[in-house]
Amino acid sequence: MAGKTLYDKIWDAHVVDTQDGEAILYIDLHLIHEVTTPQAFAGLRANRRAVRRPDRTLAVADHNVPTEGQALGVDAVADEEARLQLQTLAKNVKDYGIEFFPMGDVRNGIVHVVGPEQGRTQPGMTIVCGDSHTSTHGAFGALAHGIGTSEVEHVLATQTLRQKKAKNFRVRIEGEPAPGVGAKDFALAVIGEIGTAGGTGSVIEFAGSAVRGLSMEGRMTLCNLTIEGGAKAGLVAPDEKTFDYLMGRPATPKGGAWEMALAYWKTFFSDDDAVFDREIVLDAASIAPTVTWGTSPEDVVAVTGKVPGPDTASTPDKRASITRSLEYMGLEAGQPITDAKIDVVFIGSCTNSRIEDLRSAAEIVQTAFLNGLLVAPHVRAMVVPGSGLVSAQAEAEGLDAIFKAAGFEWREPGCSMCLAMNPDKLEPGQRCASTSNRNFEGRQGRGGRTHLMSPAMAAAAAIAGHIADVRDYL
Amino acid sequence: MDAFTRLDAKVVPLPLANIDTDQIIPKQFLKTVDRSGLAEGLFYDLRFDEQGRPKPDFVLNQPAYKNAGVLVTGDNFGCGSSREHAPWALIDFGIRSVISTSFADIFYNNCFQNGLLPVVLKAHEVQQLMDEARGGNHVVSVDLEAQTVTSPSGAVFTFEIDPQRKIKMLNGLDAIGETLQAEKSIDTYEMKRALSQPWLEGA
Ligand code: SF4
């Protein structure tokens, strides 16, 4: 009999029962936030149901919090709808006894930054949240994915989810990446390779020496973007780096329980003889710093490359979509991507707002600063740390001072301009170098133009005032 | 979700065809964070004038139809956007069953997720119910078990329903209810897990 994949092992460990061909899968950790939960709690109330495992549920306020004045509290939030959602969450978690890091609490932040940071995210777990980038937690070897509001209610009430099993897809990235190339470039290169629907119906396991070489932060960036490749979830098998990261975090086991947990976690890897439905291999050395040019995460180009034209498309549909993207983005086919002049730089989101992301951006900014360079005068640049703790750590390391000295705004944590549900928005026509995960039309504000890239690349763009090759700023 | 077995309730006629979900619950009521409280917006533009005053001639504003539990209405009820707020609003208002000659698909499905029973009858039967409902304070009986509707005068009409759906409605099972039928398995799973992964307990 063939061995099992990492996904098979997690799946098998969580099947509680089967009904009408669907598995009832046990959920170990349920992360919730203000936007996708109010109707779920209302549903519980209407049906007089309890939350089955409040102790396996954690709430944060992140999607629509303002990134300034958080200490003033929820009642000071200017946007009426946002305020109501935040107040509703506060009431719901109180009524049902769920742990909550409210806005302004140093432990609060973007849900996918907070889970790992607190050690809530652990190998071999099943993790869900009403946000599609829940795939981030796959970096720890946990099966993690986004769910809808009716499913949120289902998990609250039953601590399970009705699921059909997905296919096994392995992406191996082998070899040494060039300097200035990291997880974000890997992720964009993978999406460019497989397309935004390439992972549909699959769980992708990332493997290979270049993936092993990534830090936990890098692995989170990689898994975060799996969803943009259409996959259900992304996974990286846990290893010493994973365990080192988790040790001593508030919610990880201590003492004898740690040893017991460790032994369990070490069983989560794909067997040598496991069979994957599909596998691709990428050469890390051939991946350049990558940015997006269009309105889909698969519209990628090496920073040294040119904006593609409709003639590069294989089908009439594709041609039409390239034409439309170029028009929306205000770009000409054939122009070097580095010609694109930037108005806004956003360093943040659950893709790239962890301490390591901020360090890599700050390094570029500091080097430039020592050479007498600041943020280009026409650029509004902002850094939004992923959590209060990331922010505090960065401040302890003096990163905030470097950013501020160079002309960046240093803001308070939250999702911010990743989805522009709070006041941080692009104006129509503004072009943004963004470390987030979606460059869809209007994602960062109506008419806004988004180029996805790594934090170091975004920092370089801020200094240059246009899309720039980070390697010129190392 | 509440089980639906047999409902004896006041009937209200709304003899209009193609009532879409935007008429059932206009979009300004979708910003809510709650599922309850939507009754206020039910048939808002039909019920209230521009100044927000109740229109006296609209059936649901007339005292004789107060606390109605069954709505009899025209063809293709619930067409338009897929908003689940439509059944939520009807239920919040106290309507537990809607009778028509036909329903829009998504609305029909959403009803079963929320314990609202949509009943399809023949055109002349629907017409008879509307006639008998006139004047108000008339009671019909909707019996899911027997698949019959009994009119105020005692006429009995039968209706069809998918057997799976019928069972779920009778037992008050939505997806959550269905899963909870396996609650024993969940209990067992949790007990085993508490032994094998004790560090996940009592966090
Ligand atoms: S940062 Fe963006 S993608 Fe991440 S949780 Fe917030 S809204 Fe979702």
XYZ file of C-alpha atoms and ligand atoms in Angstrom:
685
model
C 0.000 0.000 0.000
C 1.260 3.444 -0.899
C 2.307 5.776 1.876
C 0.348 8.813 2.967
C 0.861 12.431 2.164
C 0.982 15.073 4.870
C -2.536 16.109 3.849
C -3.789 12.492 4.035
C -2.414 12.193 7.568
C -4.045 15.368 8.852
C -7.311 14.470 7.139
C -7.388 10.939 8.540
C -6.656 12.214 12.045
C -9.730 14.454 11.959
C -12.548 12.464 10.348
C -15.216 12.129 13.012
C -17.855 10.478 10.850
C -19.218 10.349 7.302
C -22.717 11.351 6.190
C -24.109 11.277 2.643
C -20.586 10.967 1.217
C -19.289 13.956 3.159
C -16.770 13.731 5.955
C -17.471 15.461 9.219
C -14.054 16.882 9.983
C -13.090 17.939 13.497
C -11.758 21.497 13.757
C -8.967 22.123 16.262
C -8.820 25.892 16.030
C -11.452 28.386 14.914
C -10.272 31.956 14.391
C -12.935 34.628 14.116
C -13.110 38.355 13.362
C -15.711 41.087 13.171
C -16.758 40.948 9.522
C -17.799 37.378 8.784
C -19.299 36.386 12.138
C -22.299 38.557 13.122
C -24.906 36.517 11.216
C -23.348 33.287 12.412
C -23.866 34.296 16.043
C -27.348 35.537 15.200
C -28.054 32.094 13.767
C -26.891 30.415 16.963
C -29.155 32.654 19.017
C -32.146 32.082 16.764
C -31.734 28.346 17.166
C -30.794 28.486 20.842
C -27.490 26.769 20.181
C -24.292 27.083 22.209
C -20.716 27.441 21.019
C -19.409 23.910 21.411
C -15.774 24.749 22.137
C -15.239 28.383 23.082
C -11.786 27.290 24.300
C -10.835 26.295 20.748
C -11.984 29.630 19.367
C -10.069 32.916 19.307
C -11.376 36.316 18.236
C -9.546 39.386 16.963
C -10.612 42.725 15.497
C -8.689 43.344 12.313
C -10.562 43.785 9.035
C -12.057 47.211 9.476
C -10.137 48.746 12.377
C -8.597 52.171 11.722
C -4.786 52.188 11.795
C -4.570 55.177 14.100
C -6.160 56.144 17.391
C -6.875 52.538 18.407
C -6.282 53.386 22.061
C -9.432 55.517 21.952
C -11.426 52.311 21.674
C -14.200 51.003 19.498
C -16.691 53.740 20.312
C -14.331 56.242 18.672
C -14.280 54.402 15.335
C -15.658 56.928 12.847
C -17.211 54.538 10.327
C -20.633 53.604 11.626
C -20.856 50.171 10.038
C -17.361 49.218 11.171
C -18.105 50.403 14.682
C -21.286 48.347 14.820
C -19.508 45.215 13.623
C -16.740 45.695 16.185
C -19.244 46.266 18.979
C -21.237 43.240 17.886
C -18.141 41.037 18.016
C -17.310 42.327 21.494
C -20.798 41.419 22.678
C -20.809 38.006 21.004
C -17.485 36.877 22.464
C -18.634 38.018 25.896
C -21.953 36.185 25.635
C -20.309 32.961 24.504
C -17.112 33.064 26.588
C -14.636 33.271 23.714
C -11.144 34.685 24.200
C -10.835 38.021 22.425
C -7.982 40.438 21.771
C -9.844 43.708 21.270
C -8.630 46.644 19.229
C -5.810 48.377 21.098
C -4.718 45.197 22.968
C -1.039 44.625 22.174
C -1.867 40.999 21.263
C -4.423 42.063 18.665
C -3.623 42.195 14.981
C -4.373 40.462 11.707
C -5.895 37.097 12.505
C -3.298 35.148 10.496
C -0.441 36.934 12.199
C -1.904 36.509 15.685
C -2.624 32.746 15.527
C 0.997 31.710 14.920
C 2.393 34.480 17.110
C 0.398 33.210 20.096
C 1.364 29.609 19.386
C -2.305 28.807 18.784
C -1.391 27.496 15.332
C 0.290 24.091 15.704
C 1.362 21.251 13.388
C -1.169 18.591 12.462
C -4.138 20.803 13.337
C -7.209 21.682 11.339
C -7.740 25.436 11.381
C -10.553 27.498 9.843
C -11.498 31.156 9.733
C -13.946 33.253 7.777
C -11.169 34.708 5.645
C -9.694 33.136 2.548
C -6.072 33.689 3.541
C -6.393 31.225 6.401
C -4.112 29.104 4.202
C -1.263 31.037 5.896
C -1.310 28.636 8.852
C -0.380 25.776 6.523
C 3.218 26.903 7.028
C 3.146 24.944 10.306
C 1.891 21.746 8.719
C -1.696 22.518 9.708
C -4.630 22.028 7.349
C -6.031 25.532 7.229
C -8.553 27.211 4.974
C -11.177 29.921 4.728
C -14.913 29.319 5.246
C -18.191 31.230 4.684
C -20.508 32.640 7.330
C -22.891 29.669 7.336
C -19.865 27.428 7.873
C -18.646 29.703 10.667
C -21.982 29.044 12.362
C -21.581 25.323 11.701
C -18.132 25.266 13.306
C -19.263 27.357 16.278
C -22.132 24.945 16.914
C -20.460 21.609 16.186
C -16.665 22.217 16.145
C -16.724 20.327 12.842
C -17.020 21.084 9.159
C -18.648 18.992 6.424
C -15.981 18.432 3.783
C -15.056 16.418 0.705
C -11.436 15.433 0.344
C -9.246 17.402 -2.059
C -6.449 16.155 -4.327
C -2.765 16.025 -3.393
C -0.563 18.445 -5.321
C 3.118 18.926 -4.528
C 5.156 21.942 -5.560
C 8.876 21.462 -5.062
C 11.174 24.445 -5.163
C 14.779 23.285 -5.286
C 18.140 25.024 -5.110
C 19.505 28.334 -3.880
C 17.610 31.536 -4.599
C 19.553 34.570 -5.825
C 20.145 37.428 -3.359
C 17.088 39.675 -3.022
C 14.733 36.809 -3.918
C 12.459 35.327 -1.260
C 9.152 33.718 -0.374
C 6.963 36.356 -2.044
C 8.840 35.882 -5.310
C 8.504 32.105 -4.987
C 4.768 32.443 -4.408
C 4.205 34.794 -7.331
C 6.347 32.599 -9.567
C 4.282 29.527 -8.595
C 0.997 31.319 -9.323
C 2.438 32.597 -12.596
C 3.335 29.013 -13.430
C 0.087 27.236 -12.498
C -2.397 30.114 -12.973
C -5.071 31.327 -10.559
C -7.128 28.172 -11.077
C -4.163 25.798 -11.212
C -4.662 24.543 -7.695
C -8.441 24.148 -7.870
C -9.645 21.132 -5.920
C -6.199 20.499 -4.467
C -4.201 20.968 -1.337
C -0.676 22.031 -2.272
C 2.278 20.805 -0.262
C 5.376 22.943 -0.705
C 8.588 20.984 -0.486
C 12.164 21.055 -1.722
C 15.397 22.548 -0.414
C 14.434 26.151 -1.136
C 11.241 25.771 0.920
C 13.170 24.117 3.761
C 15.526 27.080 3.569
C 12.728 29.573 4.221
C 12.105 30.951 7.697
C 8.679 30.406 9.274
C 7.718 33.918 8.189
C 8.704 33.079 4.626
C 6.727 29.852 4.703
C 3.695 31.766 5.941
C 4.007 34.169 3.011
C 4.216 31.230 0.628
C 1.192 29.417 2.098
C -0.763 32.671 2.394
C -0.710 33.036 -1.388
C -1.708 29.412 -2.130
C -5.325 30.514 -2.270
C -4.465 32.883 -5.143
C -3.417 29.791 -7.062
C -6.915 28.423 -6.507
C -5.880 25.718 -4.048
C -7.923 24.788 -1.004
C -4.910 25.057 1.274
C -1.110 25.094 1.329
C 1.136 22.981 3.535
C 4.753 22.800 4.606
C 5.829 19.821 6.709
C 6.945 20.892 10.184
C 10.649 20.675 11.044
C 13.127 22.039 13.606
C 12.440 25.604 12.426
C 8.759 25.102 13.115
C 9.367 23.724 16.588
C 11.897 26.467 17.422
C 9.377 29.092 16.358
C 6.649 27.595 18.534
C 8.653 26.954 21.681
C 7.761 29.260 24.543
C 4.825 30.959 22.824
C 1.848 31.703 25.113
C -0.420 28.886 23.858
C 2.123 26.146 23.173
C 2.462 23.297 25.657
C 5.189 23.488 28.280
C 7.380 20.931 30.061
C 6.346 17.303 29.663
C 3.402 18.263 27.491
C 5.827 19.946 25.087
C 7.755 16.683 24.650
C 4.512 14.809 24.075
C 3.311 17.373 21.543
C 6.658 17.347 19.779
C 6.539 13.589 19.321
C 3.051 13.909 17.844
C 3.963 16.805 15.559
C 6.938 14.888 14.168
C 4.579 12.312 12.648
C 3.306 14.900 10.158
C 5.252 14.573 6.909
C 4.620 12.938 3.548
C 5.887 9.370 3.404
C 8.605 8.686 0.821
C 6.272 6.425 -1.131
C 3.251 8.747 -0.895
C 1.521 9.357 -4.215
C 0.640 12.866 -5.368
C -2.008 13.507 -7.994
C 0.216 16.172 -9.469
C 3.724 17.488 -8.930
C 5.760 20.359 -10.375
C 9.344 21.387 -9.708
C 10.710 24.924 -9.840
C 14.352 25.953 -9.826
C 14.831 28.615 -7.148
C 17.899 30.008 -8.895
C 15.844 30.897 -11.964
C 13.325 33.006 -9.996
C 13.923 36.765 -10.174
C 12.376 39.404 -7.919
C 8.807 39.292 -9.179
C 5.958 41.803 -9.385
C 2.473 41.736 -10.830
C 1.587 43.971 -13.767
C -2.157 43.237 -14.124
C -5.322 42.654 -12.133
C -4.880 38.989 -11.287
C -2.143 37.505 -9.101
C -1.120 35.302 -12.029
C -0.177 38.390 -14.063
C 3.438 38.265 -12.978
C 6.610 39.552 -14.537
C 10.257 39.550 -13.414
C 11.266 43.047 -12.334
C 13.744 43.029 -15.209
C 10.936 42.207 -17.652
C 8.467 44.096 -19.798
C 4.704 44.513 -19.561
C 3.200 41.838 -21.822
C 0.846 42.679 -24.670
C -2.353 41.018 -25.890
C -0.350 39.291 -28.640
C 1.308 37.085 -25.988
C -2.025 35.437 -25.201
C -2.990 32.053 -26.514
C -6.773 32.529 -26.644
C -9.073 35.413 -27.676
C -10.478 35.493 -24.117
C -7.027 35.869 -22.654
C -6.225 38.572 -25.208
C -9.299 40.550 -24.226
C -8.480 40.222 -20.562
C -4.903 41.456 -21.076
C -6.197 44.451 -23.011
C -8.647 45.216 -20.251
C -6.018 44.815 -17.515
C -3.571 47.088 -19.327
C -6.225 49.728 -19.647
C -7.264 49.476 -16.000
C -3.650 49.533 -14.860
C -2.735 52.412 -17.171
C 0.194 50.523 -18.678
C 1.496 50.108 -22.227
C 2.415 46.719 -23.637
C 6.181 46.390 -24.008
C 7.198 49.054 -21.503
C 9.728 47.982 -18.863
C 7.783 47.301 -15.665
C 10.267 49.532 -13.814
C 8.798 52.494 -15.738
C 5.632 52.289 -13.658
C 5.565 55.366 -11.414
C 4.289 54.710 -7.887
C 1.980 56.957 -5.818
C 1.509 54.803 -2.730
C 3.536 52.120 -0.991
C 1.775 49.722 1.368
C 3.867 47.407 3.515
C 1.444 45.261 5.458
C -1.280 42.533 5.288
C -1.215 38.940 6.494
C 1.074 38.152 3.566
C 3.955 40.393 4.631
C 3.606 42.267 7.920
C 5.624 40.096 10.272
C 8.817 41.149 11.988
C 11.047 39.583 9.362
C 9.148 41.363 6.580
C 9.599 44.683 8.337
C 13.295 43.948 8.914
C 13.895 43.199 5.252
C 12.156 46.399 4.180
C 13.917 48.463 6.868
C 17.285 47.170 5.710
C 16.696 48.569 2.216
C 15.413 51.839 3.633
C 18.374 52.182 5.987
C 20.958 51.527 3.278
C 19.285 54.089 1.053
C 19.080 56.549 3.938
C 22.818 56.236 4.611
C 23.323 57.077 0.937
C 21.233 60.197 1.391
C 18.030 58.792 -0.138
C 14.529 59.182 1.302
C 11.059 58.146 0.179
C 10.502 59.823 -3.190
C 8.669 63.147 -2.633
C 5.560 62.207 -4.638
C 5.080 58.901 -2.800
C 2.876 58.230 0.225
C 4.506 55.276 1.949
C 3.091 53.445 4.918
C 3.991 50.524 7.103
C 1.187 48.692 8.906
C 2.573 46.019 11.273
C 0.637 42.763 11.449
C 0.001 42.913 15.183
C 0.621 44.978 18.276
C 3.402 42.591 19.238
C 5.082 42.881 15.835
C 4.824 46.627 16.205
C 6.357 46.564 19.694
C 9.190 44.290 18.551
C 9.924 46.530 15.564
C 9.969 49.568 17.823
C 12.338 47.802 20.220
C 14.668 47.171 17.279
C 14.385 50.773 16.122
C 12.800 49.854 12.785
C 10.035 52.413 13.212
C 12.660 55.137 13.570
C 14.329 54.083 10.321
C 11.022 54.087 8.441
C 9.919 57.417 9.882
C 13.272 59.086 9.229
C 13.011 58.091 5.585
C 9.482 59.440 5.251
C 7.253 56.406 5.875
C 4.101 56.571 8.000
C 4.284 54.116 10.887
C 0.716 52.999 11.565
C -1.219 50.812 13.991
C -1.944 47.147 13.191
C -4.793 45.745 11.081
C -5.709 44.583 7.595
C -5.735 48.184 6.432
C -5.132 48.737 2.734
C -5.128 45.018 1.965
C -8.874 45.250 1.455
C -9.534 48.917 2.143
C -12.472 48.362 4.465
C -11.031 50.951 6.838
C -10.067 54.547 5.927
C -6.786 53.446 4.239
C -7.752 53.441 0.564
C -6.301 54.249 -2.831
C -7.820 57.094 -4.825
C -8.999 56.273 -8.356
C -5.993 55.974 -10.669
C -3.404 55.815 -7.890
C -0.683 53.225 -8.362
C 0.424 51.213 -5.349
C 3.422 49.014 -4.640
C 1.831 46.620 -2.193
C 3.009 43.649 -0.163
C -0.543 42.298 0.096
C -2.099 39.422 -1.797
C -4.749 40.667 -4.205
C -4.422 43.034 -7.115
C -8.058 42.749 -8.238
C -9.782 45.815 -9.658
C -10.785 48.069 -6.804
C -9.385 45.802 -4.084
C -7.387 48.628 -2.466
C -9.922 51.318 -3.302
C -12.089 52.067 -6.321
C -9.963 52.576 -9.426
C -6.760 51.828 -7.501
C -3.898 50.067 -9.293
C -2.025 47.444 -7.315
C 1.351 45.863 -7.977
C 2.102 42.976 -5.654
C 5.690 42.474 -4.533
C 7.912 41.603 -1.577
C 8.518 44.018 1.320
C 12.091 44.666 0.165
C 10.848 45.431 -3.364
C 8.147 47.716 -1.988
C 10.770 49.570 0.043
C 12.899 49.980 -3.072
C 9.879 51.296 -4.971
C 9.227 53.843 -2.228
C 12.757 55.218 -2.538
C 12.895 55.101 -6.341
C 9.350 56.454 -6.832
C 8.726 53.760 -9.430
C 8.881 49.984 -9.516
C 12.524 49.153 -8.918
C 14.863 46.181 -8.731
C 15.681 45.617 -5.070
C 19.107 44.347 -6.089
C 20.081 47.912 -6.973
C 19.428 48.867 -3.344
C 21.094 46.030 -1.468
C -33.863 25.500 13.168
C -37.374 24.848 14.484
C -39.048 21.635 13.380
C -42.041 22.001 11.075
C -44.777 19.430 11.482
C -48.194 21.014 11.344
C -49.021 24.701 11.350
C -52.447 26.191 12.080
C -52.198 29.889 11.465
C -53.882 32.962 10.083
C -53.479 33.290 6.337
C -52.703 36.482 4.459
C -53.174 36.849 0.677
C -50.703 38.804 -1.450
C -52.012 38.356 -4.988
C -48.923 39.587 -6.847
C -46.675 37.621 -9.223
C -42.864 37.789 -9.482
C -42.190 39.264 -6.084
C -38.396 39.441 -6.039
C -36.118 39.314 -3.041
C -35.478 43.041 -3.305
C -39.185 43.588 -2.658
C -39.200 41.037 0.120
C -36.282 42.815 1.793
C -34.757 45.912 0.120
C -30.991 46.224 0.104
C -30.753 48.986 2.679
C -31.583 46.312 5.257
C -28.656 44.093 4.315
C -26.055 46.007 6.305
C -27.325 44.565 9.535
C -25.155 42.414 11.729
C -28.164 40.398 12.774
C -30.528 37.913 11.241
C -33.326 38.933 13.525
C -34.809 42.416 13.366
C -35.301 42.050 9.629
C -39.094 41.983 10.039
C -38.963 45.754 10.004
C -37.779 45.714 6.385
C -40.125 42.986 5.107
C -41.962 44.182 1.973
C -40.769 47.645 2.999
C -41.703 49.518 -0.168
C -45.104 47.857 -0.271
C -45.791 48.444 3.403
C -44.573 52.014 3.833
C -44.818 55.248 1.884
C -41.920 57.600 1.144
C -42.224 59.207 4.566
C -42.012 55.796 6.207
C -45.697 55.781 7.213
C -47.563 52.482 6.962
C -49.803 52.319 3.888
C -53.241 51.510 5.357
C -54.469 49.565 2.323
C -51.557 47.083 2.284
C -52.736 43.738 3.678
C -50.004 43.264 6.216
C -50.905 46.620 7.759
C -54.513 45.633 8.365
C -55.467 44.451 11.861
C -57.426 41.456 10.540
C -54.172 39.998 9.161
C -52.062 40.684 12.239
C -49.910 37.736 13.353
C -50.459 35.853 10.101
C -48.266 32.767 9.787
C -49.053 31.704 6.221
C -48.584 33.825 3.104
C -50.460 32.953 -0.099
C -48.981 34.661 -3.090
C -48.537 34.749 -6.882
C -46.282 32.983 -9.330
C -42.461 32.939 -9.177
C -42.135 34.189 -5.623
C -38.598 35.007 -4.424
C -36.899 35.655 -7.749
C -33.892 37.996 -8.018
C -30.778 38.166 -5.851
C -29.831 35.177 -3.742
C -29.955 37.011 -0.419
C -30.706 34.718 2.486
C -32.124 37.788 4.203
C -35.406 37.121 2.385
C -36.360 33.987 4.329
C -34.813 35.515 7.462
C -37.119 38.533 7.138
C -40.228 36.427 6.536
C -39.493 34.234 9.543
C -38.681 37.220 11.707
C -42.084 38.633 10.757
C -43.748 35.395 11.862
C -44.391 33.755 8.482
C -43.599 30.030 8.640
C -45.057 28.915 5.304
C -45.451 30.510 1.878
C -47.942 29.064 -0.613
C -47.658 29.791 -4.317
C -47.880 28.202 -7.750
C -44.094 28.425 -8.144
C -40.953 29.680 -6.439
C -37.545 30.872 -7.649
C -34.910 28.175 -7.143
C -32.436 29.770 -4.761
C -35.172 31.210 -2.601
C -36.829 27.797 -2.466
C -33.534 26.226 -1.281
C -32.887 28.974 1.226
C -36.318 28.384 2.764
C -35.385 24.827 3.714
C -32.117 26.001 5.294
C -34.153 28.248 7.551
C -37.268 26.317 8.510
C -39.666 28.185 6.234
C -41.947 25.798 4.329
C -42.610 26.712 0.681
C -45.722 24.928 -0.634
C -46.536 24.622 -4.336
C -50.232 24.230 -5.168
C -52.223 24.333 -8.401
C -53.336 27.711 -9.727
C -57.028 27.179 -8.914
C -56.181 25.975 -5.409
C -54.043 29.035 -4.741
C -56.879 31.169 -6.081
C -59.391 29.505 -3.791
C -57.134 30.081 -0.773
C -56.805 33.745 -1.703
C -60.568 34.118 -2.007
C -61.216 32.422 1.297
C -58.492 34.451 3.006
C -60.147 37.711 2.101
C -61.435 39.751 4.998
C -58.877 38.362 7.380
C -58.987 36.288 10.536
C -59.179 33.043 8.579
C -57.058 30.072 9.576
C -55.445 27.482 7.320
C -53.723 24.336 8.349
C -50.464 23.251 6.695
C -49.672 19.651 7.527
C -46.195 18.619 6.365
C -46.508 15.035 7.554
C -49.682 14.477 5.503
C -48.543 16.907 2.762
C -51.865 18.725 2.836
C -53.162 22.260 3.124
C -56.665 22.672 4.585
C -58.452 25.861 3.550
C -60.569 27.952 5.962
C -63.726 26.313 4.557
C -62.274 22.808 4.961
C -61.154 22.071 1.405
C -58.068 19.831 1.428
C -55.256 20.252 -1.135
C -52.243 17.957 -1.351
C -48.720 19.026 -2.308
C -45.440 17.391 -3.369
C -42.129 17.703 -1.542
C -38.730 16.039 -1.811
C -38.667 13.201 0.780
C -35.162 14.090 2.065
C -36.190 17.678 2.582
C -39.392 16.622 4.250
C -37.508 14.548 6.814
C -35.134 17.410 7.558
C -37.986 19.882 7.952
C -39.996 17.547 10.161
C -36.992 17.123 12.417
C -35.879 20.733 12.224
C -32.569 19.734 10.651
C -30.423 22.263 8.841
C -26.792 21.391 7.944
C -25.931 21.936 11.587
C -28.843 19.837 12.732
C -27.783 17.104 10.358
C -24.232 17.118 11.669
C -25.524 17.090 15.221
C -27.130 13.735 14.477
C -23.539 12.526 14.667
C -23.013 14.275 17.989
C -22.117 10.994 19.691
C -19.226 10.567 17.253
C -18.073 14.107 17.996
C -18.214 13.403 21.734
C -16.203 10.219 21.302
C -13.665 11.943 19.092
C -13.181 14.678 21.663
C -12.786 12.180 24.477
C -10.092 10.287 22.597
C -8.348 13.467 21.649
C -8.337 14.725 25.206
C -6.288 11.632 26.077
C -3.916 11.634 23.100
C -3.412 15.418 22.853
C -4.069 16.686 26.361
C -2.215 19.929 25.655
C -5.173 21.075 23.581
C -7.573 20.920 26.507
C -8.456 23.723 28.834
C -6.422 26.311 26.969
S -4.734 41.231 5.616
Fe -6.091 41.005 3.868
S -6.072 38.878 3.307
Fe -5.176 39.087 5.331
S -6.829 38.675 6.759
Fe -6.768 40.859 6.420
S -8.148 41.217 4.707
Fe -7.760 39.037 4.746
